[in-house]
Coordinates of C-alpha atoms in Angstrom, one line a residue:
M30 CA -28.1 133.8 28.1
R31 CA -25.0 135.8 28.8
I32 CA -24.2 137.6 25.5
V33 CA -20.9 139.3 24.7
V34 CA -20.1 141.3 21.6
G35 CA -16.5 141.3 20.3
I36 CA -15.2 144.0 18.0
A37 CA -11.7 144.2 16.4
T38 CA -11.1 147.7 15.1
A39 CA -8.4 149.6 13.2
G40 CA -8.4 153.2 12.1
R41 CA -12.1 153.9 12.4
R42 CA -12.6 155.8 15.6
E43 CA -15.8 157.7 14.5
V44 CA -17.2 154.7 12.7
L45 CA -16.8 152.5 15.7
C46 CA -18.7 155.1 17.8
D47 CA -21.7 154.7 15.5
T48 CA -21.6 150.9 16.0
L49 CA -21.1 151.1 19.8
A50 CA -24.1 153.5 20.0
A51 CA -26.2 151.1 17.9
L52 CA -25.3 148.2 20.2
A53 CA -26.2 150.3 23.3
G54 CA -29.6 150.9 21.7
Q55 CA -30.5 147.3 21.2
R56 CA -33.8 146.1 22.6
R57 CA -31.9 143.3 24.3
R58 CA -28.5 144.9 25.2
P59 CA -25.4 142.7 25.2
D60 CA -24.1 142.0 28.7
E61 CA -20.7 143.4 27.7
I62 CA -18.8 144.7 24.6
L63 CA -15.1 143.8 24.2
V64 CA -13.1 146.0 21.9
C65 CA -9.6 145.2 20.7
P66 CA -8.0 148.0 18.7
A67 CA -5.0 147.9 16.5
Q68 CA -3.7 150.9 18.5
E69 CA -5.0 152.8 21.5
E70 CA -6.2 155.9 19.6
D71 CA -8.5 153.7 17.4
V72 CA -11.2 153.9 20.2
D73 CA -12.8 156.9 21.9
W74 CA -12.8 155.3 25.3
A75 CA -14.5 158.4 26.9
F76 CA -17.5 158.0 24.6
A77 CA -17.6 154.2 25.3
A78 CA -17.6 154.8 29.0
E79 CA -20.8 156.8 28.7
L80 CA -22.8 154.1 27.1
A81 CA -25.5 152.0 28.8
V82 CA -23.5 148.9 28.1
P83 CA -20.1 148.1 29.7
V84 CA -17.3 148.3 27.2
R85 CA -14.1 146.6 28.1
R86 CA -10.7 147.3 26.6
V87 CA -8.7 144.4 25.3
A88 CA -5.0 145.2 24.8
P89 CA -4.2 146.4 21.3
R90 CA -3.0 143.9 18.7
R91 CA -2.3 144.4 15.0
G92 CA -4.2 142.0 12.7
L93 CA -7.8 140.8 12.7
C94 CA -7.1 137.2 13.7
L95 CA -4.8 138.3 16.5
Q96 CA -7.4 140.8 17.8
R97 CA -10.2 138.3 17.7
N98 CA -8.1 135.7 19.5
A99 CA -7.3 138.3 22.1
I100 CA -11.1 138.8 22.6
L101 CA -11.6 135.0 22.9
D102 CA -8.9 134.9 25.5
A103 CA -10.6 137.7 27.5
I104 CA -14.0 136.0 27.7
A105 CA -14.9 134.0 30.8
D106 CA -18.5 132.9 31.4
T107 CA -20.4 133.5 28.2
D108 CA -23.1 131.6 26.4
L109 CA -23.3 133.5 23.1
L110 CA -20.5 135.5 21.4
L111 CA -21.2 137.9 18.6
F112 CA -18.4 139.2 16.4
F113 CA -19.3 142.4 14.6
D114 CA -17.1 144.4 12.2
D115 CA -16.6 147.9 13.5
D116 CA -18.6 149.2 10.5
F117 CA -21.6 146.9 10.9
L118 CA -24.9 148.5 12.1
P119 CA -27.3 145.8 13.4
A120 CA -31.1 146.3 13.4
D121 CA -32.2 147.1 17.0
D122 CA -33.6 143.6 17.5
F123 CA -30.5 141.8 16.3
I124 CA -29.3 140.5 19.7
A125 CA -32.8 139.7 20.8
A126 CA -33.3 137.6 17.7
A127 CA -30.0 135.9 18.1
E128 CA -30.8 135.0 21.7
A129 CA -34.2 133.5 20.6
L130 CA -32.5 131.6 17.8
F131 CA -29.9 129.9 19.9
Y132 CA -32.4 129.2 22.7
G133 CA -34.8 127.6 20.3
Q134 CA -32.4 125.7 18.0
G135 CA -30.1 123.8 20.3
D136 CA -28.1 122.3 17.5
V137 CA -27.1 125.6 15.9
V138 CA -23.6 126.6 16.7
V139 CA -23.0 129.5 14.2
A140 CA -25.4 132.0 12.8
T141 CA -25.0 134.9 10.4
G142 CA -27.5 137.4 9.4
E143 CA -29.1 139.1 6.4
V144 CA -27.0 142.0 5.1
L145 CA -29.5 144.5 3.8
A146 CA -26.8 146.6 2.1
D147 CA -23.1 146.0 1.7
G148 CA -20.9 149.1 1.1
I149 CA -17.9 146.9 0.6
H150 CA -18.8 146.7 -3.1
G151 CA -18.7 150.5 -3.6
P152 CA -17.5 153.7 -1.9
G153 CA -19.1 152.7 1.4
L154 CA -22.2 153.8 3.3
G155 CA -22.5 156.7 5.6
A156 CA -24.0 156.3 9.0
E157 CA -27.3 158.2 8.1
E158 CA -27.7 156.2 4.9
A159 CA -27.2 152.9 6.8
R160 CA -29.7 154.0 9.5
A161 CA -32.2 154.9 6.8
I162 CA -31.9 151.5 5.2
L163 CA -32.5 149.9 8.6
A164 CA -35.6 152.1 9.2
R165 CA -37.1 151.1 5.8
D166 CA -36.5 147.4 6.3
R167 CA -39.6 145.2 6.8
P168 CA -38.5 141.8 8.1
P169 CA -40.4 138.7 6.9
A170 CA -43.2 137.5 9.1
T171 CA -41.6 134.1 9.4
A172 CA -37.8 133.8 9.7
R173 CA -35.9 131.2 7.7
L174 CA -32.8 129.3 8.6
I175 CA -30.6 128.4 5.6
P176 CA -27.7 126.1 5.9
V177 CA -24.3 127.7 4.9
E178 CA -20.7 126.7 5.0
N179 CA -19.6 129.7 7.0
A180 CA -20.8 133.0 8.5
Y181 CA -20.0 136.3 6.8
G182 CA -17.3 137.9 8.9
C183 CA -19.0 141.2 9.4
N184 CA -21.7 139.6 11.6
M185 CA -21.2 136.2 13.3
A186 CA -22.9 134.7 16.3
F187 CA -21.3 131.7 18.0
R188 CA -22.3 129.3 20.8
M189 CA -19.4 129.5 23.1
A190 CA -19.7 125.9 24.2
A191 CA -19.0 124.8 20.7
I192 CA -15.9 127.1 20.4
R193 CA -14.6 125.6 23.7
A194 CA -15.4 122.0 22.6
A195 CA -13.6 122.4 19.3
G196 CA -10.7 124.5 20.7
A197 CA -11.4 126.9 17.8
R198 CA -9.0 129.8 17.1
F199 CA -8.6 132.3 14.3
D200 CA -5.6 131.4 12.2
E201 CA -2.9 134.0 13.0
N202 CA -1.0 132.9 9.8
L203 CA -3.6 135.1 8.0
P204 CA -2.2 138.5 8.8
L205 CA -3.7 142.0 8.8
Y206 CA -7.1 141.9 7.2
G207 CA -7.2 138.1 7.6
W208 CA -9.3 137.5 4.5
Q209 CA -11.3 134.2 4.7
E210 CA -10.6 133.9 8.4
D211 CA -14.4 133.5 8.8
T212 CA -14.4 130.5 6.5
D213 CA -11.5 128.8 8.4
F214 CA -13.0 129.5 11.9
C215 CA -16.4 128.1 10.9
A216 CA -14.8 125.0 9.4
Q217 CA -13.4 124.2 12.8
L218 CA -16.9 124.2 14.2
A219 CA -18.6 122.2 11.5
G220 CA -18.5 119.0 13.6
Q221 CA -20.2 120.7 16.5
G222 CA -23.6 121.5 15.0
R223 CA -25.4 123.5 12.3
I224 CA -24.1 126.7 10.7
V225 CA -27.0 128.8 9.4
H226 CA -27.9 132.1 7.8
S227 CA -30.9 133.5 9.6
T228 CA -33.2 136.0 8.0
A229 CA -34.2 137.2 11.5
L230 CA -30.8 138.7 12.0
R231 CA -30.5 141.9 10.0
G232 CA -28.1 144.7 9.6
V233 CA -26.1 146.9 7.2
H234 CA -22.4 146.5 6.5
R235 CA -21.2 150.1 5.8
G236 CA -18.0 148.9 4.1
S237 CA -15.9 151.8 5.4
K238 CA -12.7 152.3 3.3
R239 CA -10.8 153.8 6.3
G240 CA -8.3 151.5 8.0
R241 CA -8.4 148.9 5.2
T242 CA -5.5 146.9 3.9
S243 CA -3.9 148.3 0.7
G244 CA -5.2 147.1 -2.6
L245 CA -1.9 145.4 -3.3
R246 CA -1.9 143.5 -0.1
F247 CA -5.5 142.5 -0.3
G248 CA -5.1 141.3 -3.9
Y249 CA -2.3 139.0 -2.8
S250 CA -4.5 137.7 0.0
Q251 CA -7.3 137.0 -2.4
I252 CA -5.1 134.3 -3.9
A253 CA -2.7 133.3 -1.1
N254 CA -5.3 132.8 1.7
P255 CA -7.6 130.4 -0.2
F256 CA -4.7 128.3 -1.4
Y257 CA -3.4 128.2 2.2
L258 CA -6.7 127.1 3.6
V259 CA -7.0 124.3 0.9
R260 CA -3.7 123.0 2.1
K261 CA -4.9 123.3 5.7
G262 CA -8.1 121.4 4.8
T263 CA -10.6 124.1 5.8
L264 CA -11.6 125.1 2.3
R265 CA -12.7 122.9 -0.6
P266 CA -10.4 123.2 -3.6
R267 CA -13.3 123.8 -6.0
R268 CA -14.5 126.7 -3.9
A269 CA -11.0 128.2 -3.6
L270 CA -10.6 128.1 -7.4
R271 CA -14.0 129.7 -8.0
M272 CA -13.1 132.3 -5.4
A273 CA -9.7 133.1 -6.9
A274 CA -11.1 133.2 -10.5
G275 CA -14.0 135.5 -9.5
N276 CA -11.7 137.9 -7.8
V277 CA -9.3 138.1 -10.8
V278 CA -12.1 138.7 -13.2
A279 CA -13.6 141.4 -11.0
N280 CA -10.3 143.1 -10.6
I281 CA -9.6 143.1 -14.3
A282 CA -13.0 144.5 -15.1
G283 CA -12.8 147.0 -12.2
S284 CA -9.4 148.2 -13.3
L285 CA -10.8 149.4 -16.6
K286 CA -13.3 151.7 -14.9
P287 CA -12.2 155.3 -14.2
N288 CA -12.5 156.7 -10.6
N289 CA -13.3 153.3 -9.1
P290 CA -13.6 153.7 -5.3
I291 CA -12.1 150.2 -5.0
D292 CA -8.4 149.9 -5.8
R293 CA -8.9 147.2 -8.4
R294 CA -5.6 147.9 -10.1
G295 CA -3.7 147.4 -6.9
R296 CA -5.7 144.2 -6.2
L297 CA -4.9 142.9 -9.7
K298 CA -1.2 143.6 -9.2
G299 CA -1.4 141.7 -5.9
N300 CA -3.2 138.8 -7.7
C301 CA -0.3 138.7 -10.2
L302 CA 2.4 138.7 -7.5
A303 CA 0.6 135.9 -5.8
F304 CA 0.4 133.7 -8.9
R305 CA 4.1 134.4 -9.5
D306 CA 4.9 133.2 -6.0
L307 CA 2.6 130.2 -6.6
L308 CA 4.7 129.2 -9.6
R309 CA 7.9 129.7 -7.6
G310 CA 6.6 127.5 -4.7
R311 CA 6.7 130.3 -2.1
L312 CA 3.0 131.4 -2.0
A313 CA 2.1 132.2 1.7
P314 CA -0.4 134.6 3.3
Q315 CA 2.4 136.1 5.5
R316 CA 4.2 137.5 2.4
I317 CA 1.8 140.5 2.4
L318 CA 3.8 141.9 5.3
M319 CA 6.7 142.4 2.8
L320 CA 4.4 144.4 0.4
E321 CA 3.5 148.1 0.7

């Protein structure tokens, strides 16, 4: 298989270097890595040029969905596309395991892996801490494939033939962080084959807080994006309501904790602004661009 890794990045120059180094150290290296930054200085291109894997620049775009679509547009002959967050550290056999999975399971079109630790729920994980978690990991003797509705956006493997057949694109109406873009994209591929979680694909999501959307904007997206996807038909209403309710409860509880590394108060304010716009009939994901 020809395997390409795509990375959209913003404001995490050093963090990205750690991820690129991990990819260059894979047992089965990717044939190419495509990097689309929000701005040119987000990537240490000199460091990338020294790696054992070719790293290709994709012209800067601002917004996760725009960046990932730019990567899709830059891909020619590829069998397997892996999208990694710039702060995801894969186990050194991740790509080899993905290749084996897609070779052996011809009806699988999307796979996502086992996240051994996720710094998104706290202050984030340093590179050494993430590597230590990977070093301690003991994968199961027999891998399991578990049906899921969508891949987790930090690590997603796609059969390119399915993307081409569906004409799938990341929805550019979900600006900046593009929250739930993974749900929407995978829904476009649901008719092409199976979407699975594989315990053979393993890694650590560092959850870096650098380069992230503000708490206010993200809180608005927590409500606006699911409601938008319900109207679009790529998210079930019950799941959207459960998602929105869970986020509001978490933000209320988190806003009461002192020194919380996550801006729960900002998110809660964003939630409230979104519900206000919902009542006024003007709720839309793009309105975060008018918030600070």
